[in-house]
Each structure stands twice: as structure tokens, then as C-alpha cells.
Amino acid sequence: MEGRGFLHLRDELNLLEKYLEIERTKTYILESILMDSPEGIIVIDAEGYVAFINRAYILLSCNRMKDAIVGKRIDEVFKDSRLISVIKTGKGEIVEDSNIIKVIEPILKEGRIVGAIERLIDKKRICDFKSNPLNENKGLVLSESLNYEKGLIDPLDKIIGCSNVIKELKSKIAKIANTDSTVLITGESGTGKEVVANVIHELSPRKGNNLVKINCAAIPANILESELFGYEDGAFTGARKGGKAGKFELADKGTIFLDEIGEMCVEMQAKLLRVLQEREIERIGGSSPKKVDVRIIAATNQDLEQKVSKGEFREDLYYRLNVVRIHLPPLRERVEDIPLICNHLLKKYSKKFGKKVDGIEEKAMEYLKNYSWPGNVRELENVIERAFNFIEEGTIKLEHLPEYILKGMLLNCIKVKSKDYNHTTLSEIEKQSLINALKVCNGNKSRAARMLGISRAGLYQKLRKYGIEML
């Protein structure tokens, strides 16, 4: 019996040794991958001691020997590190300077914080990423929002930003995507309503089927019905032989996105209401209804409540659409997201134009952050694309921005000035505006005059009037 007990124990020890060997191999493979990562990585444990650091982090941050860092307290090695703060708060952070983006995240195990990880992302690599497709095969896909790398692209990463409003937006989308409830997306023009509709569909069980889009404002009212519901052979003069399926039929088992729903005429609203209630459509010229299994996402930049009160939008349709409401904030309310959006756009247009543009000058970024962006993200994208037409390589500077952006900053300066001083006179404000305009335009008087909306001669006259030295 004792011999069998010894043999049993030896078998258990052998199994344990094999298990430990497998775990050591896994650890070695993982560390090898992380060590060769082109992005800097440092990991600390729950007590704040450095457990791992790779070559890229050493090169990007301190250029010290690995042995002088591993095992030491992080705040002893890097005085300004935010890793311990992230362990205490449990909240990730993104810190950005002119060359590096730091992405810091807590490490969780069964709901407990057991450490923290910091990644250093070289901004130059973000722009160069397009030229090295092999990176994509290493499981190091750079997420659009720059929050973290994943083996696969998360549809939510298409919504770029790290502000609280964007985090809340993503959380809400993740919760409602798996249902079949009708969604109403509201927000100003250019805020990305179509992008959100795409993300909801891609996260839903319907993602393998069609997402059919139609802009209700772009199609004349007399044609919209046939576009939505289709028509039978011979339904009207010019009808296609054999008839045509409408958008709702094409979206069967999938999703239909009705953009600019606020522009739909009242007559069509009544027919759409029936589809929402009965989940069936009838082709023009048809005699029998057809069931459709469709999730409906509608979007508008208008105030539908106000249109309901004016009798321009059916109240019953409004309540049918407004089951789940998602409101997209304007860009001016999430200024902290502008650098991330710009990085995404630099990558996009570097590839499109075949140019190596690796960033935006700090002063130019300041102007972008202070502009009000009435056209929101769409307008920002236009500004970045415009800059690519005037730059060969390097960084986007003030001279590559349109004058209305510079003028908008100037007007903001004047407003701040007039608020700061209760007794500021109009003359003082005018003098300050002249000085600011010249600073913005680096002393270029023709440009400053255009910005102020006066002639060059008028500018010289005012400069003499206020005794302003030629800059």
C-alpha cells in the first residue's frame, strides 16, 4: 500500500511539473511578444513595483538598463508616473505630449485591481502604421480611439474619443445593440450619426445581414414611397419590368437606417407608422402585404418635439421612433477629443494623399481646440483634408489652416478681453483686436486686414491711430 501511495504521489508531482513547465512556456512566449513590441510597455503589481518593462519603453522613456528598473518602486524610477494613481482610482488615463501618447489601464482579476499597465505610443508610428501591413498580423492592431490594442477591431473604436460623454455614449450603445428596439439618433449635422448607426448594426445579432441606408431628405416625396416599399410590375409609367424591391425588403433580417427622418412628409410618415406597428410593407401596385423582420434606426438633426407641436411631425410616429434615444454631443462640448480625432484623420489622409504628415503643431492645435466647430467632426475632417493639399510632409502648422479658423480664435480673444474688463472701451477692444490679428498672422498685414474685414490701407490707418508698432 505504501508503495502504491508513493507511486501515486510521484505521478501527481510529475503532472504538477508538466503543468508548471507549460505555464513557464506560456509566460516566456508572452514576454517574448511583449518584449519585441514596437510600443513601450511597463507593468507594475498592486504594490507599485515594476514587474515587466520592454525594450521600446526603455528607449522611448529613459534609455536605462532593464535590471535597474524591474523590481523597483515605479515612483522611485519614474517620479511623474501615473501608474500608482490609476491603481488607486481604478480609472484608465490617456496622457498626450508632443511626441508620445501614454495609455494607462488598471489590470483586473476577478474584479480586483492586481496591477496596472502603461503603453507608450509613438505618434510617428501612428502615421507610419499604414506603410507596414505586417503589424496587423501580429495582433497589434491600433484601435481608432487609441485606448488599447486588441486582436480584433472593436466596432466601438470607430467612435473616436476619450471624453466622459463619449465613454457614456459607447456604454449606452453596447447595452442597446443586442436588442431589436427602434433607435432614434439625434445631434447636430456632422456629429457622426451614420457612424453610430453602423456601430449599432455591427454589434447586433443582425450584423451578418444587410444594413440598408436611405436619406429621407435627398429623395423627392413622390419617389420616396417606391424607394422604401418597392413596386410591382406595371405599377406606374416607367416602372421597371418585374417590379423592384424596396429598402425595407432589402433590409429583411437586417437593419434599415432612415437618415434625416425629420424631413419626411406627413403622408409618408403615416405609411411608415404602419410599418413600425405591423412590421409589414406593401409594394406600390401590390395587393398583399409582406412581413419584414427589420430593426429601424432613425436619425435627425432637428427638434422633433418642436415639429410635433407645430403639426409638422406625427406625434404617434415620434413616440414609435423614440424608444431608445441616443444624443450625439457637438464637437465643441468634447474639445479634449480633438487631438485623438486629428490623429485618426492624419492616418487616413496620409494614406490617401501618399504623404508623411506626422502631427499638428502645438499652436495650430490650440486654434483647432478654440474654434467653435459649427460643422462638428465633418468640418474638422474637411479642415485636415484641406491642409494636406498645402503641405508636403512634416506637421500641419497655422499657415495650413483656413483663415476663418484663425479669425474665430481672434474673435474669442476679443470676447474674453471684453469679459475680463468691465470698463473696457470699444477703442481698447479694437486696439486689442488689431494686435491679436497681427500676432495670428505673424505680422502679415494683408492677411490681418482680410481677417479683420478691412482694407490694407484701413489697417495702416488704424495702426497709426493706436500707435501700434509694425510687427
Short mmCIF file of C-alpha atoms in Angstrom, two decimals:
data_model
loop_
_atom_site.label_atom_id
_atom_site.label_comp_id
_atom_site.label_asym_id
_atom_site.label_seq_id
_atom_site.Cartn_x
_atom_site.Cartn_y
_atom_site.Cartn_z
CA MET A 1 0.00 0.00 0.00
CA GLU A 2 2.81 2.35 0.93
CA GLY A 3 4.49 1.65 -2.41
CA ARG A 4 1.30 2.43 -4.34
CA GLY A 5 0.92 5.66 -2.30
CA PHE A 6 4.47 6.66 -3.22
CA LEU A 7 3.84 5.93 -6.91
CA HIS A 8 0.60 7.94 -6.77
CA LEU A 9 2.44 10.89 -5.20
CA ARG A 10 5.20 10.65 -7.83
CA ASP A 11 2.58 10.71 -10.61
CA GLU A 12 0.99 13.82 -9.10
CA LEU A 13 4.39 15.52 -8.85
CA ASN A 14 5.13 14.66 -12.49
CA LEU A 15 1.78 16.14 -13.55
CA LEU A 16 2.48 19.25 -11.48
CA GLU A 17 5.91 19.63 -13.06
CA LYS A 18 4.40 19.31 -16.54
CA TYR A 19 1.78 21.92 -15.68
CA LEU A 20 4.43 24.32 -14.36
CA GLU A 21 6.53 23.75 -17.48
CA ILE A 22 3.52 24.63 -19.68
CA GLU A 23 2.90 27.76 -17.63
CA ARG A 24 6.59 28.75 -17.85
CA THR A 25 6.47 28.28 -21.62
CA LYS A 26 3.33 30.43 -21.88
CA THR A 27 4.98 33.16 -19.80
CA TYR A 28 8.13 33.01 -21.93
CA ILE A 29 6.14 33.29 -25.17
CA LEU A 30 4.06 36.17 -23.85
CA GLU A 31 7.10 38.06 -22.56
CA SER A 32 8.90 37.50 -25.89
CA ILE A 33 5.98 39.01 -27.80
CA LEU A 34 5.71 41.97 -25.43
CA MET A 35 9.49 42.48 -25.36
CA ASP A 36 9.57 42.81 -29.17
CA SER A 37 6.52 45.06 -29.34
CA PRO A 38 7.26 48.36 -31.13
CA GLU A 39 5.22 50.13 -28.44
CA GLY A 40 6.60 50.79 -24.99
CA ILE A 41 5.09 48.60 -22.25
CA ILE A 42 5.61 48.70 -18.48
CA VAL A 43 3.66 46.70 -15.89
CA ILE A 44 3.53 47.18 -12.11
CA ASP A 45 1.96 44.99 -9.43
CA ALA A 46 -0.64 46.10 -6.88
CA GLU A 47 2.12 47.36 -4.55
CA GLY A 48 3.64 49.59 -7.20
CA TYR A 49 6.72 47.50 -8.04
CA VAL A 50 7.81 47.14 -11.68
CA ALA A 51 7.10 43.59 -12.86
CA PHE A 52 7.91 43.98 -16.55
CA ILE A 53 9.34 46.54 -18.95
CA ASN A 54 10.14 46.08 -22.64
CA ARG A 55 12.90 47.48 -24.85
CA ALA A 56 10.69 50.04 -26.58
CA TYR A 57 9.64 51.59 -23.24
CA ILE A 58 13.27 51.91 -22.17
CA LEU A 59 14.22 53.57 -25.48
CA LEU A 60 11.23 55.91 -25.51
CA SER A 61 11.39 56.99 -21.87
CA CYS A 62 14.73 56.68 -20.16
CA ASN A 63 17.32 54.58 -22.01
CA ARG A 64 18.35 52.89 -18.73
CA MET A 65 19.23 49.24 -18.17
CA LYS A 66 16.25 46.92 -17.64
CA ASP A 67 17.82 45.45 -14.47
CA ALA A 68 17.92 48.92 -12.91
CA ILE A 69 14.13 49.20 -13.23
CA VAL A 70 12.47 45.79 -12.74
CA GLY A 71 11.78 45.14 -9.05
CA LYS A 72 12.00 48.81 -8.10
CA ARG A 73 9.08 51.00 -6.99
CA ILE A 74 7.69 52.81 -10.02
CA ASP A 75 7.72 56.20 -8.25
CA GLU A 76 11.41 55.73 -7.43
CA VAL A 77 12.32 55.12 -11.07
CA PHE A 78 9.85 57.48 -12.75
CA LYS A 79 8.92 60.34 -10.43
CA ASP A 80 6.00 61.59 -12.58
CA SER A 81 4.44 58.17 -13.32
CA ARG A 82 0.63 57.98 -13.17
CA LEU A 83 0.53 54.18 -12.73
CA ILE A 84 0.01 54.20 -8.94
CA SER A 85 -2.72 56.81 -9.29
CA VAL A 86 -4.52 54.53 -11.76
CA ILE A 87 -4.29 51.62 -9.28
CA LYS A 88 -5.84 53.81 -6.58
CA THR A 89 -8.67 55.20 -8.71
CA GLY A 90 -9.27 52.16 -10.92
CA LYS A 91 -9.75 54.53 -13.86
CA GLY A 92 -7.66 54.48 -17.01
CA GLU A 93 -5.99 57.61 -18.34
CA ILE A 94 -4.66 58.92 -21.63
CA VAL A 95 -1.80 61.44 -21.37
CA GLU A 96 -0.51 63.12 -24.52
CA ASP A 97 2.52 65.29 -25.25
CA SER A 98 4.08 66.45 -28.50
CA ASN A 99 5.61 63.07 -29.42
CA ILE A 100 4.11 60.32 -27.24
CA ILE A 101 0.65 59.13 -26.21
CA LYS A 102 0.55 57.29 -22.86
CA VAL A 103 -2.33 54.82 -22.40
CA ILE A 104 -2.59 53.71 -18.75
CA GLU A 105 -5.04 51.00 -17.64
CA PRO A 106 -5.63 49.08 -14.39
CA ILE A 107 -5.22 45.28 -14.56
CA LEU A 108 -8.21 43.43 -13.12
CA LYS A 109 -8.52 39.85 -11.89
CA GLU A 110 -11.92 38.67 -10.71
CA GLY A 111 -12.94 42.27 -10.12
CA ARG A 112 -9.83 43.16 -8.08
CA ILE A 113 -7.08 45.52 -9.22
CA VAL A 114 -3.86 43.47 -9.26
CA GLY A 115 -1.66 45.96 -11.11
CA ALA A 116 -1.51 48.48 -13.91
CA ILE A 117 -0.06 48.68 -17.41
CA GLU A 118 1.21 51.69 -19.34
CA ARG A 119 1.72 51.75 -23.12
CA LEU A 120 3.78 54.38 -24.90
CA ILE A 121 2.55 55.01 -28.44
CA ASP A 122 4.96 56.90 -30.67
CA LYS A 123 2.91 59.42 -32.71
CA LYS A 124 5.28 58.98 -35.62
CA ARG A 125 4.47 55.27 -35.65
CA ILE A 126 0.76 56.05 -35.89
CA CYS A 127 1.37 57.80 -39.21
CA ASP A 128 3.84 55.13 -40.35
CA PHE A 129 1.45 52.32 -39.43
CA LYS A 130 -0.08 52.50 -42.92
CA SER A 131 3.21 51.53 -44.55
CA ASN A 132 3.76 48.29 -42.58
CA PRO A 133 0.78 45.97 -43.01
CA LEU A 134 2.68 43.15 -41.27
CA ASN A 135 1.85 44.86 -37.97
CA GLU A 136 -1.77 43.88 -38.46
CA ASN A 137 -0.81 40.19 -38.49
CA LYS A 138 0.88 40.41 -35.10
CA GLY A 139 -2.30 41.11 -33.19
CA LEU A 140 -1.17 44.67 -32.58
CA VAL A 141 -3.99 46.43 -34.37
CA LEU A 142 -4.02 50.07 -33.30
CA SER A 143 -7.54 50.99 -32.22
CA GLU A 144 -9.09 54.08 -33.77
CA SER A 145 -9.65 55.62 -30.36
CA LEU A 146 -6.06 54.84 -29.23
CA ASN A 147 -7.36 53.36 -25.97
CA TYR A 148 -5.75 49.94 -26.30
CA GLU A 149 -4.72 47.25 -28.74
CA LYS A 150 -6.99 44.29 -29.40
CA GLY A 151 -6.59 41.20 -31.51
CA LEU A 152 -9.67 42.30 -33.44
CA ILE A 153 -11.08 45.73 -34.20
CA ASP A 154 -13.96 46.62 -31.88
CA PRO A 155 -16.77 48.42 -33.76
CA LEU A 156 -16.98 50.87 -30.85
CA ASP A 157 -13.47 52.06 -31.74
CA LYS A 158 -14.99 53.75 -34.79
CA ILE A 159 -16.41 56.30 -32.35
CA ILE A 160 -13.24 58.23 -31.57
CA GLY A 161 -12.76 59.94 -28.25
CA CYS A 162 -11.93 59.50 -24.58
CA SER A 163 -14.11 62.26 -23.07
CA ASN A 164 -16.70 61.32 -20.46
CA VAL A 165 -19.59 61.97 -22.86
CA ILE A 166 -18.07 59.61 -25.44
CA LYS A 167 -17.41 56.93 -22.81
CA GLU A 168 -21.05 57.17 -21.71
CA LEU A 169 -22.18 57.07 -25.35
CA LYS A 170 -20.19 53.88 -26.04
CA SER A 171 -21.52 52.27 -22.87
CA LYS A 172 -25.10 53.02 -23.90
CA ILE A 173 -24.56 51.70 -27.43
CA ALA A 174 -23.04 48.47 -26.09
CA LYS A 175 -26.13 47.93 -23.93
CA ILE A 176 -28.79 48.53 -26.60
CA ALA A 177 -27.06 46.94 -29.60
CA ASN A 178 -28.22 43.40 -28.83
CA THR A 179 -31.92 44.30 -28.73
CA ASP A 180 -34.34 44.89 -31.60
CA SER A 181 -35.73 48.14 -30.19
CA THR A 182 -36.10 51.10 -32.55
CA VAL A 183 -33.37 53.72 -32.05
CA LEU A 184 -33.60 57.47 -32.62
CA ILE A 185 -30.21 59.18 -33.01
CA THR A 186 -30.24 62.95 -32.54
CA GLY A 187 -27.50 65.55 -32.84
CA GLU A 188 -26.24 68.42 -34.92
CA SER A 189 -25.16 67.92 -38.51
CA GLY A 190 -21.69 66.39 -38.75
CA THR A 191 -21.64 64.72 -35.32
CA GLY A 192 -21.46 61.19 -36.74
CA LYS A 193 -24.99 59.82 -36.64
CA GLU A 194 -24.35 57.43 -39.54
CA VAL A 195 -21.20 56.13 -37.83
CA VAL A 196 -23.22 55.32 -34.71
CA ALA A 197 -25.87 53.53 -36.82
CA ASN A 198 -23.09 51.41 -38.38
CA VAL A 199 -21.69 50.53 -34.95
CA ILE A 200 -25.08 49.52 -33.55
CA HIS A 201 -25.63 47.21 -36.52
CA GLU A 202 -22.13 45.70 -36.32
CA LEU A 203 -22.57 44.94 -32.61
CA SER A 204 -26.01 43.40 -33.09
CA PRO A 205 -27.02 39.80 -33.89
CA ARG A 206 -28.10 41.17 -37.31
CA LYS A 207 -24.54 42.08 -38.33
CA GLY A 208 -24.37 39.23 -40.86
CA ASN A 209 -27.30 40.71 -42.81
CA ASN A 210 -27.82 43.98 -44.67
CA LEU A 211 -27.60 47.46 -43.22
CA VAL A 212 -29.65 49.48 -45.72
CA LYS A 213 -29.40 53.27 -45.63
CA ILE A 214 -31.67 55.92 -47.09
CA ASN A 215 -31.55 59.70 -46.75
CA CYS A 216 -35.15 60.87 -46.46
CA ALA A 217 -34.19 64.46 -47.29
CA ALA A 218 -32.35 63.58 -50.52
CA ILE A 219 -35.26 61.82 -52.24
CA PRO A 220 -38.34 63.68 -53.56
CA ALA A 221 -41.55 62.83 -51.67
CA ASN A 222 -43.21 61.31 -54.78
CA ILE A 223 -40.33 58.85 -55.19
CA LEU A 224 -39.64 58.07 -51.52
CA GLU A 225 -42.55 55.64 -51.19
CA SER A 226 -41.32 53.43 -54.04
CA GLU A 227 -37.77 53.58 -52.66
CA LEU A 228 -38.90 52.45 -49.21
CA PHE A 229 -41.58 49.91 -50.13
CA GLY A 230 -40.82 48.97 -53.74
CA TYR A 231 -43.32 48.48 -56.59
CA GLU A 232 -44.86 45.77 -58.74
CA ASP A 233 -44.50 45.32 -62.49
CA GLY A 234 -46.57 47.97 -64.31
CA ALA A 235 -47.40 49.90 -61.12
CA PHE A 236 -46.79 53.20 -62.93
CA THR A 237 -45.40 54.58 -66.19
CA GLY A 238 -41.68 53.86 -66.34
CA ALA A 239 -41.81 51.13 -63.69
CA ARG A 240 -39.09 48.51 -64.11
CA LYS A 241 -40.22 45.25 -65.70
CA GLY A 242 -40.72 42.67 -62.99
CA GLY A 243 -41.01 45.35 -60.30
CA LYS A 244 -38.47 46.37 -57.71
CA ALA A 245 -37.85 45.54 -54.06
CA GLY A 246 -37.86 48.48 -51.67
CA LYS A 247 -35.33 49.29 -48.96
CA PHE A 248 -37.38 47.54 -46.28
CA GLU A 249 -37.39 44.28 -48.24
CA LEU A 250 -33.64 44.56 -48.86
CA ALA A 251 -33.13 45.07 -45.12
CA ASP A 252 -35.14 41.97 -44.15
CA LYS A 253 -33.39 40.17 -41.24
CA GLY A 254 -31.07 43.18 -41.02
CA THR A 255 -31.25 46.90 -40.18
CA ILE A 256 -32.60 49.95 -42.00
CA PHE A 257 -31.17 53.40 -41.31
CA LEU A 258 -33.57 56.27 -42.03
CA ASP A 259 -31.41 59.40 -42.03
CA GLU A 260 -32.92 62.90 -41.84
CA ILE A 261 -36.26 61.43 -40.71
CA GLY A 262 -37.43 64.93 -39.74
CA GLU A 263 -37.62 65.86 -43.44
CA MET A 264 -40.17 63.15 -44.27
CA CYS A 265 -43.55 64.49 -45.44
CA VAL A 266 -46.61 63.87 -43.27
CA GLU A 267 -48.21 61.50 -45.82
CA MET A 268 -45.14 59.24 -45.79
CA GLN A 269 -44.99 59.44 -42.01
CA ALA A 270 -48.41 57.74 -41.84
CA LYS A 271 -47.22 54.88 -44.09
CA LEU A 272 -44.01 54.48 -42.10
CA LEU A 273 -46.04 54.33 -38.87
CA ARG A 274 -47.94 51.34 -40.24
CA VAL A 275 -44.68 49.53 -40.94
CA LEU A 276 -43.50 50.13 -37.37
CA GLN A 277 -46.81 48.92 -35.95
CA GLU A 278 -47.45 45.90 -38.18
CA ARG A 279 -43.92 45.05 -39.33
CA GLU A 280 -45.18 44.59 -42.87
CA ILE A 281 -44.95 46.54 -46.13
CA GLU A 282 -46.96 46.64 -49.33
CA ARG A 283 -45.38 47.44 -52.69
CA ILE A 284 -46.92 50.14 -54.84
CA GLY A 285 -49.37 48.38 -57.15
CA GLY A 286 -49.35 45.31 -54.93
CA SER A 287 -52.39 43.57 -53.48
CA SER A 288 -50.99 41.76 -50.46
CA PRO A 289 -48.76 42.90 -47.59
CA LYS A 290 -45.42 41.25 -46.89
CA LYS A 291 -43.93 40.70 -43.44
CA VAL A 292 -40.45 42.13 -42.84
CA ASP A 293 -38.07 41.45 -39.95
CA VAL A 294 -36.21 44.74 -39.70
CA ARG A 295 -34.64 46.80 -36.97
CA ILE A 296 -35.19 50.51 -37.54
CA ILE A 297 -32.63 53.19 -36.71
CA ALA A 298 -33.68 56.76 -37.47
CA ALA A 299 -31.63 59.94 -37.24
CA THR A 300 -32.31 63.67 -37.29
CA ASN A 301 -30.61 66.98 -36.60
CA GLN A 302 -33.97 68.65 -35.98
CA ASP A 303 -36.02 69.15 -32.82
CA LEU A 304 -38.79 66.61 -33.40
CA GLU A 305 -40.70 67.68 -30.28
CA GLN A 306 -40.94 71.17 -31.73
CA LYS A 307 -42.04 69.80 -35.11
CA VAL A 308 -44.72 67.73 -33.34
CA SER A 309 -46.03 70.84 -31.56
CA LYS A 310 -46.23 72.64 -34.93
CA GLY A 311 -48.06 69.74 -36.56
CA GLU A 312 -45.13 69.04 -38.91
CA PHE A 313 -44.37 65.59 -37.48
CA ARG A 314 -46.84 62.96 -36.31
CA GLU A 315 -46.86 62.56 -32.54
CA ASP A 316 -47.65 58.81 -32.73
CA LEU A 317 -44.74 58.23 -35.11
CA TYR A 318 -42.42 60.24 -32.88
CA TYR A 319 -43.20 58.01 -29.90
CA ARG A 320 -42.77 54.89 -32.04
CA LEU A 321 -39.32 56.07 -33.11
CA ASN A 322 -38.24 57.41 -29.73
CA VAL A 323 -37.97 54.04 -27.96
CA VAL A 324 -34.22 54.30 -27.38
CA ARG A 325 -32.80 57.80 -27.74
CA ILE A 326 -29.10 58.39 -28.40
CA HIS A 327 -27.93 62.00 -28.48
CA LEU A 328 -24.56 62.84 -30.01
CA PRO A 329 -22.75 65.82 -28.42
CA PRO A 330 -21.37 68.58 -30.64
CA LEU A 331 -17.60 68.72 -31.01
CA ARG A 332 -17.37 71.99 -29.04
CA GLU A 333 -18.60 70.08 -25.98
CA ARG A 334 -15.82 67.48 -26.18
CA VAL A 335 -12.76 69.54 -27.04
CA GLU A 336 -10.47 67.01 -25.35
CA ASP A 337 -11.27 64.55 -28.15
CA ILE A 338 -9.96 66.82 -30.92
CA PRO A 339 -6.30 65.59 -30.74
CA LEU A 340 -7.45 61.95 -30.98
CA ILE A 341 -9.74 62.69 -33.91
CA CYS A 342 -6.94 64.60 -35.63
CA ASN A 343 -4.54 61.66 -35.18
CA HIS A 344 -7.10 59.39 -36.83
CA LEU A 345 -7.55 61.85 -39.70
CA LEU A 346 -3.78 62.25 -40.16
CA LYS A 347 -3.50 58.50 -40.59
CA LYS A 348 -6.43 58.44 -43.02
CA TYR A 349 -5.22 61.28 -45.25
CA SER A 350 -1.54 60.31 -45.09
CA LYS A 351 -2.62 57.08 -46.76
CA LYS A 352 -4.98 58.81 -49.20
CA PHE A 353 -2.51 61.50 -50.28
CA GLY A 354 0.63 59.38 -50.00
CA LYS A 355 2.22 61.98 -47.74
CA LYS A 356 4.06 61.57 -44.46
CA VAL A 357 2.40 64.09 -42.13
CA ASP A 358 3.25 63.15 -38.56
CA GLY A 359 1.42 65.67 -36.42
CA ILE A 360 -0.07 69.09 -35.82
CA GLU A 361 1.97 71.99 -34.48
CA GLU A 362 1.08 72.86 -30.88
CA LYS A 363 -0.03 76.39 -31.75
CA ALA A 364 -2.20 75.12 -34.62
CA MET A 365 -3.78 72.57 -32.28
CA GLU A 366 -4.58 75.37 -29.86
CA TYR A 367 -6.54 77.14 -32.60
CA LEU A 368 -8.37 73.94 -33.50
CA LYS A 369 -9.36 73.46 -29.86
CA ASN A 370 -10.61 77.03 -29.50
CA TYR A 371 -12.72 77.06 -32.66
CA SER A 372 -16.48 76.51 -32.17
CA TRP A 373 -16.91 73.88 -34.97
CA PRO A 374 -20.48 74.53 -36.14
CA GLY A 375 -19.99 71.72 -38.68
CA ASN A 376 -18.63 69.39 -35.98
CA VAL A 377 -16.42 66.38 -36.88
CA ARG A 378 -17.29 66.64 -40.57
CA GLU A 379 -15.97 70.21 -40.65
CA LEU A 380 -12.80 69.20 -38.78
CA GLU A 381 -12.21 66.47 -41.34
CA ASN A 382 -12.58 68.99 -44.16
CA VAL A 383 -10.03 71.28 -42.47
CA ILE A 384 -7.49 68.43 -42.14
CA GLU A 385 -8.04 67.31 -45.74
CA ARG A 386 -7.61 70.92 -46.91
CA ALA A 387 -4.29 71.15 -45.02
CA PHE A 388 -2.99 68.06 -46.84
CA ASN A 389 -3.40 69.97 -50.11
CA PHE A 390 -0.92 72.62 -48.94
CA ILE A 391 1.68 70.50 -47.16
CA GLU A 392 4.29 68.09 -48.48
CA GLU A 393 5.36 66.42 -45.21
CA GLY A 394 6.09 67.14 -41.57
CA THR A 395 3.49 68.83 -39.39
CA ILE A 396 0.37 70.89 -40.00
CA LYS A 397 1.03 74.50 -38.99
CA LEU A 398 -1.01 77.68 -38.60
CA GLU A 399 -0.32 78.61 -42.21
CA HIS A 400 -2.12 75.45 -43.35
CA LEU A 401 -5.36 76.31 -41.54
CA PRO A 402 -8.15 78.30 -43.23
CA GLU A 403 -8.40 81.95 -42.22
CA TYR A 404 -11.88 81.58 -40.74
CA ILE A 405 -10.38 79.26 -38.08
CA LEU A 406 -7.81 81.91 -37.19
CA LYS A 407 -10.47 84.63 -37.24
CA GLY A 408 -12.69 82.53 -34.96
CA MET A 409 -9.86 82.32 -32.44
CA LEU A 410 -9.33 86.07 -32.72
CA LEU A 411 -13.00 86.78 -32.02
CA ASN A 412 -12.80 84.51 -28.98
CA CYS A 413 -9.81 86.51 -27.73
CA ILE A 414 -11.78 89.74 -28.11
CA LYS A 415 -14.78 88.28 -26.27
CA VAL A 416 -12.58 87.11 -23.42
CA LYS A 417 -10.93 90.51 -23.28
CA SER A 418 -14.25 92.34 -23.09
CA LYS A 419 -15.48 89.98 -20.35
CA ASP A 420 -12.31 90.33 -18.30
CA TYR A 421 -12.58 94.10 -18.03
CA ASN A 422 -15.88 95.69 -17.09
CA HIS A 423 -14.74 99.12 -18.19
CA THR A 424 -13.08 98.14 -21.48
CA THR A 425 -13.89 100.73 -24.13
CA LEU A 426 -14.61 99.99 -27.77
CA SER A 427 -11.32 101.67 -28.69
CA GLU A 428 -9.40 99.35 -26.39
CA ILE A 429 -11.16 96.31 -27.83
CA GLU A 430 -10.40 97.50 -31.39
CA LYS A 431 -6.77 98.07 -30.49
CA GLN A 432 -6.51 94.62 -28.92
CA SER A 433 -8.12 93.03 -31.98
CA LEU A 434 -5.51 94.66 -34.23
CA ILE A 435 -2.66 93.37 -32.06
CA ASN A 436 -4.15 89.86 -31.93
CA ALA A 437 -4.72 89.78 -35.69
CA LEU A 438 -1.10 90.70 -36.38
CA LYS A 439 0.10 88.06 -33.94
CA VAL A 440 -2.11 85.42 -35.52
CA CYS A 441 -0.85 86.32 -38.99
CA ASN A 442 2.80 86.55 -37.90
CA GLY A 443 2.92 90.22 -38.93
CA ASN A 444 1.46 89.65 -42.42
CA LYS A 445 -0.62 92.81 -42.81
CA SER A 446 -2.53 91.81 -45.92
CA ARG A 447 -3.71 88.65 -44.21
CA ALA A 448 -4.52 90.50 -40.97
CA ALA A 449 -6.59 93.04 -42.93
CA ARG A 450 -8.58 90.27 -44.63
CA MET A 451 -9.16 88.60 -41.30
CA LEU A 452 -10.48 91.83 -39.80
CA GLY A 453 -12.60 92.57 -42.85
CA ILE A 454 -10.90 95.89 -43.65
CA SER A 455 -8.64 97.16 -46.42
CA ARG A 456 -4.86 97.16 -46.14
CA ALA A 457 -4.91 100.98 -46.18
CA GLY A 458 -7.55 100.93 -43.41
CA LEU A 459 -5.33 98.64 -41.36
CA TYR A 460 -2.34 101.02 -41.67
CA GLN A 461 -4.56 103.94 -40.68
CA LYS A 462 -5.73 102.16 -37.51
CA LEU A 463 -2.18 101.07 -36.65
CA ARG A 464 -1.07 104.72 -36.77
CA LYS A 465 -4.16 105.79 -34.79
CA TYR A 466 -3.31 103.49 -31.87
CA GLY A 467 0.45 103.83 -32.17
CA ILE A 468 0.93 100.11 -32.79
CA GLU A 469 4.42 99.22 -33.92
CA MET A 470 4.69 97.25 -37.16
CA LEU A 471 5.28 93.64 -36.12
#
